[in-house]
């Protein structure tokens, strides 16, 4: 078994480690307990392993296993004490420090899939292996026995081993889904000599850029990492924004308010279109967005819906205007410019790995500017870059306004308009003008229709037949998304694109997992279903009153119960199944009504273009 997914379990009087072959379903398990002591077998197995794939393994499994092996620890209580130290390392850091060295294997290539998402994303989405079990349609199984339990029976030990196996199967399926990400890191490791198999994208970008800079500038990488840049306590935004010229008092006044603000900027104002309609524009440090609530636009024989967006907005901004920490000179800009040119060449030549690598470097850098732990940290330059982007977008809005073209939305790096077909040549004109003034390329997309629940929740069909979905309208399962009741956006897509009644789509759809949602309840609650206490994380679909039941939670110290999903009974489906949706007691009418509610929001506010 050269490539294996693995997972350990540490109980107060039981330890197990499971290895699942990446290329087959072969399972090998070892334990240390009152009935077995297999430390020797664990050592022998690991001596021949080449790749180990885990989840949160760098921060836990690796440390425990390596420490056991190097120090010949085969006492269960000692292993358990070690595991608790590792788990609570933030609060017991001085005790933990000597064990940090065990995070990475010396002779084995270790891949920790948990690390593939940046830390803040992991925290905000509360990512766990159970989270991915839900999204991968695997069994959702929580540890059936508390880790402090003692005097375990053989049956309880076997339950733990089965739980261990389930976690390995989830890890393996996640690894298969992330195959391209893993292979990308292997290629980056080989090309850049970085041990990046368990790094997220920002860290990879940071190390490549830092290494390149230090080589050119002849500086020590270790010293550059320590040379943190700290923002001024009070700064004027205008001091970090290049000159951008406007033609109207409306946008010149806005620009002055932005430039004369200190530390942050936020404003909303109603923009009046040429036809008398209003569009609310929202400016903030996060970006420029319009307020598009329940709006519907359809192209016609006379009019077009056209979106223009800035190509690689942030990468071009920090290359054009040197939005970089003062700790770095123009050498860094030259490196960034070279990476962009190489990415364009790789994309044209269809060198996918190189294209993806360069794109990762370019797109991750803007986040590094805001990361206080990064050597590239320079938040006032990050804000300056984002404000400059908003002013660039505002210049496009103004250009259309002066041409008496109706603006219907703006979002981060794009502007969408409605214009007569006979004025389609204006799109080429705005491209040329923005290229001349701001040195940016604009890209054009023509739409057959757009339905907005909000500017970040929409479905659109392009002129060449591509469906674009965002936010609540995304119908493809996202490995790191909520995927809540996915059948609803699936039905909406079929309705808007193919005119299929939602009732037909929902009743004929066979994948049961597209009907589910999942809720993780905090540990200070108990969860009840059909009068029995159940696990904290449960996956369920909406069912009728005959077959389903309400899912309740009860806070510690309280006697009252709260509904997890107030409006309807549910049916818990934590197991893995191959049954079709029609074999389950689904309340199809609930899903049909939810989809129809979304459709109905557009009917009173039709904005069909004739």
XYZ file of C-alpha atoms in Angstrom:
610
model
C 0.000 0.000 0.000
C 2.089 2.898 -1.328
C -0.671 5.513 -1.289
C -3.138 5.460 1.572
C -5.779 7.626 3.179
C -5.579 7.368 6.940
C -7.136 8.431 10.196
C -6.511 7.805 13.891
C -8.831 7.612 16.887
C -7.585 8.270 20.405
C -9.747 7.250 23.358
C -8.865 7.164 27.023
C -8.210 3.422 26.823
C -8.241 2.686 23.066
C -6.143 3.754 20.079
C -6.635 2.845 16.426
C -5.231 3.816 13.056
C -6.859 2.882 9.756
C -5.244 2.891 6.320
C -7.377 2.760 3.169
C -5.624 2.079 -0.115
C -6.054 5.046 -2.489
C -6.104 2.730 -5.516
C -8.431 0.060 -4.135
C -10.785 -0.531 -1.214
C -8.255 -2.514 0.813
C -8.415 -1.573 4.502
C -5.716 -2.233 7.078
C -6.361 -1.418 10.749
C -4.175 -1.473 13.818
C -5.025 -0.870 17.439
C -3.482 -0.504 20.855
C -5.876 -1.591 23.568
C -6.413 -4.164 26.284
C -6.848 -6.783 23.563
C -3.995 -5.850 21.172
C -0.695 -3.981 21.051
C 0.198 -3.414 17.396
C 2.785 -0.650 17.639
C 5.332 -2.889 15.917
C 2.934 -3.551 13.022
C 2.209 0.181 12.706
C 5.933 0.871 12.403
C 6.391 -1.834 9.774
C 3.488 -0.560 7.700
C 4.667 3.048 7.753
C 8.216 2.059 6.823
C 6.967 1.115 3.326
C 4.391 3.899 2.776
C 5.129 6.575 0.178
C 2.101 8.902 0.336
C -0.264 9.432 3.267
C -3.421 11.458 2.712
C -5.274 12.718 5.759
C -7.669 15.396 6.972
C -6.279 17.736 9.614
C -3.413 15.258 9.763
C -0.577 17.775 9.985
C -2.092 19.281 13.098
C -3.103 16.033 14.774
C -2.616 12.552 13.260
C 0.981 13.080 12.142
C 2.069 14.417 15.502
C 0.508 11.625 17.521
C 1.678 8.823 15.225
C 5.256 10.036 14.776
C 5.695 10.738 18.453
C 4.452 7.220 19.260
C 6.833 5.653 16.742
C 9.951 7.629 17.582
C 9.467 7.250 21.324
C 8.018 3.703 21.329
C 4.861 4.802 23.109
C 2.430 1.901 23.386
C 0.626 2.860 26.570
C -2.951 3.886 25.725
C -3.252 6.394 28.547
C -0.009 8.073 27.467
C -1.191 8.230 23.853
C -4.485 9.733 24.981
C -2.702 12.359 27.105
C -0.557 13.250 24.091
C -3.627 13.586 21.858
C -5.309 15.931 24.334
C -2.188 18.095 24.451
C -2.196 18.325 20.654
C -5.917 19.137 20.529
C -5.511 21.878 23.147
C -2.172 23.184 21.876
C -3.376 26.799 21.627
C -4.018 26.864 25.380
C -0.994 24.737 26.323
C 1.481 26.015 23.772
C 4.620 25.881 25.909
C 3.933 22.223 26.711
C 3.147 21.520 23.077
C 6.171 23.239 21.469
C 8.525 20.221 21.682
C 6.012 18.183 19.667
C 5.686 20.573 16.693
C 8.577 18.812 14.974
C 6.373 15.756 14.463
C 3.950 17.605 12.144
C 5.667 16.456 8.951
C 6.898 12.968 8.138
C 10.595 12.622 7.412
C 10.361 9.827 4.864
C 6.709 9.948 3.744
C 4.984 12.461 1.478
C 2.147 13.764 3.618
C -0.935 15.445 2.150
C -3.371 17.205 4.477
C -6.563 18.034 2.573
C -7.834 20.208 5.430
C -5.080 22.710 4.593
C -6.211 23.218 0.989
C -8.606 25.966 2.040
C -7.251 29.128 3.609
C -7.634 29.308 7.373
C -10.311 32.007 7.430
C -12.435 30.071 4.954
C -12.102 26.931 7.072
C -13.207 28.877 10.133
C -16.066 30.756 8.459
C -17.520 27.597 6.893
C -16.691 25.433 9.933
C -15.170 22.819 7.670
C -14.805 19.361 9.100
C -14.633 15.875 7.656
C -18.354 15.485 8.464
C -19.025 18.690 6.510
C -17.441 17.062 3.465
C -19.220 13.759 4.127
C -22.480 15.648 3.601
C -21.274 17.325 0.396
C -19.831 14.095 -0.987
C -23.040 12.119 -0.361
C -21.245 9.802 2.055
C -22.482 8.426 5.357
C -22.716 11.120 8.029
C -21.457 9.357 11.117
C -20.313 10.959 14.349
C -18.171 9.172 16.936
C -20.649 6.874 18.729
C -18.628 6.768 21.980
C -17.243 9.683 23.977
C -13.451 9.886 24.004
C -13.349 9.778 27.821
C -15.236 6.479 28.014
C -13.376 3.664 29.824
C -13.682 -0.110 30.132
C -14.832 -0.394 26.542
C -16.415 -3.648 25.449
C -15.311 -5.484 22.313
C -18.482 -4.291 20.608
C -17.670 -0.665 21.443
C -14.116 -1.059 20.151
C -15.461 -2.519 16.922
C -17.820 0.451 16.582
C -14.855 2.816 16.863
C -12.975 0.848 14.209
C -15.976 1.080 11.878
C -16.166 4.827 12.494
C -12.456 5.019 11.697
C -13.034 3.232 8.367
C -15.893 5.582 7.454
C -13.666 8.638 7.961
C -11.054 7.106 5.680
C -13.607 6.536 2.919
C -14.730 10.170 3.173
C -11.087 11.303 3.043
C -10.472 9.133 -0.009
C -13.506 10.483 -1.865
C -12.427 14.035 -1.031
C -8.924 13.267 -2.335
C -10.391 11.944 -5.579
C -12.414 15.140 -5.953
C -9.281 17.196 -5.325
C -7.102 15.149 -7.669
C -6.304 18.142 -9.887
C -5.436 20.263 -6.844
C -3.124 17.556 -5.529
C -1.417 17.092 -8.905
C -1.017 20.858 -9.246
C 0.852 20.953 -5.936
C 3.040 18.044 -7.004
C 3.970 19.966 -10.155
C 4.619 23.166 -8.194
C 6.802 21.215 -5.763
C 8.826 19.837 -8.649
C 9.080 23.141 -10.530
C 9.686 25.501 -7.608
C 11.276 23.114 -5.080
C 8.665 23.943 -2.448
C 7.242 21.356 -0.045
C 3.739 22.567 -0.796
C 1.667 19.361 -0.857
C -0.334 20.618 2.128
C -0.411 24.346 1.404
C -3.369 26.538 0.528
C -3.248 28.822 -2.527
C -2.253 32.046 -0.664
C 0.726 30.334 0.969
C 1.892 28.901 -2.358
C 1.625 32.326 -4.001
C 3.404 34.001 -1.098
C 6.349 31.596 -1.128
C 6.818 31.721 -4.905
C 6.707 35.518 -4.993
C 8.925 35.893 -1.934
C 11.470 33.427 -3.269
C 11.548 35.154 -6.677
C 11.869 38.592 -5.100
C 14.693 37.633 -2.759
C 16.677 36.096 -5.598
C 16.383 39.226 -7.749
C 16.819 41.736 -4.913
C 19.573 39.603 -3.315
C 17.835 39.626 0.048
C 17.492 36.967 2.713
C 14.075 35.302 2.652
C 14.072 34.658 6.401
C 14.750 38.322 7.122
C 12.078 39.460 4.665
C 9.539 37.270 6.440
C 10.383 38.944 9.750
C 10.304 42.437 8.249
C 6.628 43.054 8.855
C 5.117 46.275 7.563
C 2.603 48.014 9.777
C -0.039 50.362 8.450
C -0.229 53.968 9.627
C -2.855 54.515 12.297
C -4.616 57.130 10.196
C -4.311 57.543 6.453
C -6.072 59.458 3.697
C -7.377 57.128 0.987
C -6.529 59.626 -1.745
C -2.830 59.284 -0.940
C -2.965 55.688 -2.195
C -5.135 56.133 -5.301
C -3.793 57.122 -8.748
C -5.487 59.950 -10.701
C -8.639 58.916 -12.537
C -10.549 61.574 -14.449
C -14.333 61.878 -14.646
C -16.479 64.022 -16.928
C -19.510 64.675 -14.731
C -20.071 66.503 -11.479
C -21.842 63.432 -10.058
C -18.788 61.195 -10.266
C -16.224 63.924 -9.633
C -18.016 64.726 -6.393
C -18.101 61.040 -5.464
C -14.393 60.739 -6.209
C -13.543 63.658 -3.943
C -15.578 62.214 -1.085
C -13.720 58.927 -1.484
C -10.262 60.469 -1.751
C -10.789 62.720 1.267
C -11.943 59.856 3.496
C -9.645 58.323 6.078
C -9.042 54.597 6.668
C -12.300 53.398 5.087
C -15.122 54.457 2.829
C -18.752 53.437 2.540
C -21.576 55.145 0.705
C -24.827 54.371 -1.102
C -26.472 56.609 -3.627
C -29.286 56.379 -6.142
C -28.058 56.575 -9.713
C -30.680 57.870 -12.157
C -30.716 56.207 -15.555
C -31.627 57.957 -18.783
C -35.083 56.334 -18.797
C -35.831 57.702 -15.319
C -35.273 54.408 -13.482
C -32.984 54.338 -10.455
C -30.156 51.993 -9.566
C -28.709 51.970 -6.074
C -24.898 51.822 -6.128
C -23.151 50.656 -2.961
C -19.488 51.573 -2.419
C -17.438 50.039 0.390
C -13.977 48.697 1.159
C -15.221 45.317 -0.091
C -16.168 46.517 -3.557
C -18.780 48.279 -5.688
C -22.156 46.548 -6.024
C -25.559 47.547 -7.267
C -28.782 46.659 -5.501
C -30.718 44.341 -7.815
C -33.664 42.806 -6.004
C -36.007 40.486 -7.893
C -35.340 41.944 -11.330
C -35.780 40.281 -14.691
C -34.277 41.320 -18.034
C -34.773 39.590 -21.389
C -33.179 40.567 -24.695
C -35.493 41.289 -27.615
C -35.388 41.920 -31.352
C -34.429 45.538 -30.725
C -32.371 45.497 -27.522
C -29.400 43.653 -26.057
C -28.214 42.879 -22.544
C -24.444 43.278 -22.483
C -21.940 42.873 -19.665
C -18.460 44.345 -19.841
C -15.947 43.223 -17.250
C -12.360 44.097 -16.468
C -9.951 41.331 -17.389
C -7.881 40.335 -14.314
C -8.816 43.539 -12.488
C -6.773 43.187 -9.284
C -3.638 41.658 -10.854
C -3.588 44.463 -13.421
C -4.142 47.087 -10.729
C -1.225 46.067 -8.542
C 1.018 45.660 -11.586
C 0.007 48.999 -13.143
C 0.071 51.057 -9.953
C 2.462 49.196 -7.626
C -0.007 48.447 -4.830
C 2.695 46.750 -2.795
C 4.191 47.050 0.647
C 6.959 49.691 0.801
C 9.200 46.866 2.012
C 9.335 45.733 -1.626
C 10.588 47.817 -4.518
C 9.797 47.766 -8.213
C 11.493 44.390 -8.420
C 8.268 42.841 -7.159
C 6.215 44.622 -9.806
C 8.534 43.285 -12.494
C 8.075 39.764 -11.123
C 4.285 40.198 -11.107
C 4.350 41.570 -14.654
C 6.437 38.594 -15.775
C 4.043 36.124 -14.103
C 1.077 37.757 -15.875
C 2.814 37.600 -19.269
C 3.739 33.950 -18.677
C 0.186 33.135 -17.674
C -1.228 34.703 -20.845
C 1.279 32.780 -22.981
C 0.533 29.506 -21.168
C -3.202 30.009 -21.566
C -2.875 30.629 -25.302
C -0.620 27.589 -25.677
C -3.047 25.514 -23.555
C -0.365 24.612 -21.025
C -2.941 24.011 -18.324
C -0.671 23.343 -15.330
C 1.442 26.449 -15.949
C -1.659 28.543 -16.641
C -3.309 27.362 -13.397
C -0.146 27.953 -11.362
C 0.340 31.506 -12.650
C -3.357 32.253 -12.151
C -3.122 31.032 -8.557
C -0.154 33.346 -7.900
C -1.856 36.375 -9.431
C -5.281 35.901 -7.861
C -3.996 35.114 -4.362
C -1.775 38.168 -4.037
C -4.525 40.712 -3.306
C -5.491 38.643 -0.251
C -1.889 38.635 0.955
C -1.976 42.436 1.098
C -4.694 42.144 3.760
C -3.103 39.273 5.681
C -1.357 40.625 8.779
C 0.788 37.479 8.970
C 2.097 37.897 5.421
C 5.381 39.678 4.583
C 3.367 41.413 1.833
C 0.924 42.919 4.344
C 0.018 46.509 3.447
C -3.694 47.136 4.172
C -3.733 50.785 3.084
C -2.370 49.718 -0.308
C -4.955 46.920 -0.432
C -7.717 49.470 0.222
C -6.186 51.823 -2.330
C -6.227 49.026 -4.892
C -9.877 48.172 -4.243
C -10.968 51.809 -4.280
C -9.069 52.316 -7.550
C -10.940 49.358 -8.986
C -14.257 50.910 -7.958
C -13.313 54.211 -9.555
C -12.368 52.383 -12.764
C -15.780 50.683 -12.791
C -17.433 54.034 -12.032
C -15.704 55.515 -15.083
C -17.299 52.791 -17.238
C -20.705 53.539 -15.685
C -20.210 57.234 -16.394
C -19.191 56.548 -20.001
C -22.421 54.593 -20.613
C -24.414 57.283 -18.833
C -23.053 59.978 -21.133
C -24.002 57.819 -24.115
C -27.547 57.586 -22.659
C -27.297 53.826 -22.200
C -29.201 52.197 -19.346
C -27.078 50.565 -16.613
C -28.836 47.642 -14.887
C -26.112 46.291 -12.574
C -22.532 46.542 -11.382
C -20.652 43.924 -9.405
C -16.979 44.011 -8.312
C -15.389 44.134 -11.764
C -18.275 44.389 -14.220
C -21.034 46.637 -15.556
C -24.171 45.320 -17.274
C -26.266 47.494 -19.587
C -29.300 47.372 -21.855
C -28.828 49.079 -25.216
C -30.445 49.129 -28.669
C -28.871 46.675 -31.101
C -28.076 49.545 -33.438
C -25.838 50.958 -30.669
C -23.887 47.738 -30.137
C -20.839 49.500 -31.620
C -20.678 51.517 -28.387
C -19.255 48.429 -26.677
C -16.176 48.548 -28.877
C -15.944 52.271 -28.260
C -15.989 51.910 -24.464
C -13.346 49.177 -24.713
C -11.089 51.487 -26.705
C -11.695 54.454 -24.383
C -10.995 52.510 -21.176
C -7.879 51.003 -22.741
C -6.703 54.520 -23.605
C -7.509 56.085 -20.216
C -6.904 53.279 -17.733
C -4.824 50.741 -19.715
C -7.333 47.975 -19.030
C -8.923 45.462 -21.367
C -12.678 45.006 -21.158
C -14.348 41.728 -22.111
C -17.897 41.503 -23.444
C -20.706 39.009 -22.751
C -24.133 39.190 -24.383
C -27.073 37.690 -22.496
C -30.396 36.319 -23.639
C -31.753 36.901 -20.136
C -30.770 37.620 -16.527
C -32.881 36.970 -13.419
C -31.579 38.679 -10.281
C -32.725 37.823 -6.770
C -29.812 40.076 -5.836
C -26.633 41.159 -7.588
C -24.900 38.114 -6.076
C -27.796 35.699 -6.665
C -28.736 35.335 -10.305
C -29.173 33.031 -13.274
C -28.341 34.147 -16.805
C -28.165 32.634 -20.270
C -25.479 33.925 -22.627
C -25.992 34.483 -26.311
C -23.924 31.368 -27.063
C -26.037 29.169 -24.788
C -23.943 29.082 -21.594
C -25.788 29.197 -18.286
C -24.264 31.423 -15.594
C -25.411 30.912 -12.014
C -24.374 32.618 -8.819
C -25.292 32.406 -5.143
C -28.716 30.904 -4.466
C -29.118 29.894 -8.128
C -26.075 27.595 -8.242
C -27.391 24.133 -9.107
C -24.120 22.175 -9.298
C -22.982 20.666 -6.021
C -20.147 22.685 -4.471
C -17.617 20.645 -2.543
C -17.145 23.507 -0.065
C -20.666 24.950 -0.239
C -23.865 24.528 1.741
C -25.766 22.766 -1.108
C -28.992 23.279 0.792
C -32.050 21.747 -0.952
C -30.199 21.793 -4.272
C -33.240 20.496 -6.134
C -34.746 24.000 -5.937
C -32.044 25.767 -8.027
C -31.985 22.691 -10.298
C -35.711 23.142 -10.948
C -35.296 26.900 -11.409
C -32.554 26.366 -13.987
C -34.762 23.975 -15.954
C -37.665 26.416 -15.719
C -35.796 29.540 -16.842
C -33.554 27.905 -19.450
C -35.730 25.123 -20.857
C -39.224 26.267 -19.753
C -39.741 22.988 -17.876
C -42.412 23.207 -15.142
C -40.797 22.975 -11.694
C -43.282 20.295 -10.689
C -42.072 18.012 -13.496
C -38.362 18.524 -12.674
C -38.821 17.984 -8.952
C -41.046 14.923 -9.173
C -38.888 13.208 -11.800
C -35.484 14.005 -10.278
C -33.877 10.810 -8.968
C -30.871 11.890 -6.865
C -32.116 11.886 -3.273
C -29.115 13.886 -2.073
C -30.269 16.892 -4.119
C -33.306 17.084 -1.819
C -31.337 17.273 1.426
C -30.023 19.895 3.772
C -27.775 19.421 6.800
C -27.605 21.181 10.149
C -24.800 21.064 12.689
C -26.073 21.969 16.142
C -23.723 23.488 18.729
C -22.427 21.205 21.479
C -24.279 23.112 24.187
C -27.500 21.696 22.744
C -28.976 18.215 22.675
C -30.695 17.159 19.452
C -33.867 15.059 19.388
C -35.761 13.251 16.653
C -38.812 11.062 17.205
C -38.254 11.391 20.960
C -34.682 10.067 20.833
C -31.426 11.948 21.211
C -29.456 11.920 17.951
C -26.069 13.198 16.790
C -25.278 16.909 16.444
C -24.937 16.875 12.638
C -27.867 15.504 10.662
C -28.686 15.370 6.990
C -32.402 15.348 6.144
C -35.034 15.974 3.495
C -38.507 17.450 3.886
C -41.145 14.779 4.474
C -44.843 14.612 5.196
C -46.344 14.357 8.688
C -47.057 10.651 8.310
C -43.466 9.607 7.631
C -41.410 12.504 8.944
C -40.991 14.206 12.298
C -39.796 17.538 13.609
C -36.102 17.879 14.455
C -35.614 19.593 17.818
C -32.749 21.048 19.797
C -32.637 21.735 23.521
C -30.108 24.051 25.108
C -28.293 22.928 28.247
C -30.191 24.021 31.340
C -33.410 24.681 29.408
C -36.612 22.644 29.356
C -38.049 24.057 26.131
C -37.451 22.549 22.697
C -36.698 24.544 19.535
C -37.484 23.422 15.998
C -34.386 23.105 13.804
C -36.536 23.534 10.675
C -39.677 25.227 11.957
C -42.007 24.972 9.013
C -42.043 21.261 8.270
C -41.305 17.707 9.434
C -38.127 16.125 8.098
C -36.745 12.660 7.461
C -33.160 12.045 8.606
C -30.946 10.477 5.949
C -27.464 10.168 7.426
C -26.711 6.865 5.727
C -25.316 6.303 2.248
C -27.860 4.947 -0.207
C -28.325 4.111 -3.884
C -32.112 4.386 -3.734
C -33.859 6.855 -6.004
C -35.626 9.872 -4.564
C -39.007 8.419 -5.525
C -38.435 5.555 -3.065
C -38.408 7.973 -0.109
C -41.349 9.765 1.566
C -40.499 13.193 0.166
C -42.975 16.036 0.460
C -42.589 17.137 -3.168
C -45.159 19.907 -2.729
C -42.869 21.743 -0.270
C -40.025 21.905 -2.806
C -42.399 22.854 -5.630
C -43.821 25.713 -3.549
C -40.336 26.973 -2.640
C -39.290 27.035 -6.305
C -42.553 28.674 -7.327
C -42.085 31.368 -4.664
C -38.815 32.392 -6.353
C -40.476 32.465 -9.779
C -43.349 34.556 -8.428
C -40.951 37.252 -7.207
C -40.192 38.092 -10.840
C -43.702 38.133 -12.218
C -44.992 41.409 -10.674
C -41.760 43.195 -11.660
C -41.294 42.020 -15.222
C -38.816 44.095 -17.133
C -39.067 42.281 -20.447
C -37.479 44.301 -23.215
C -39.565 44.557 -26.365
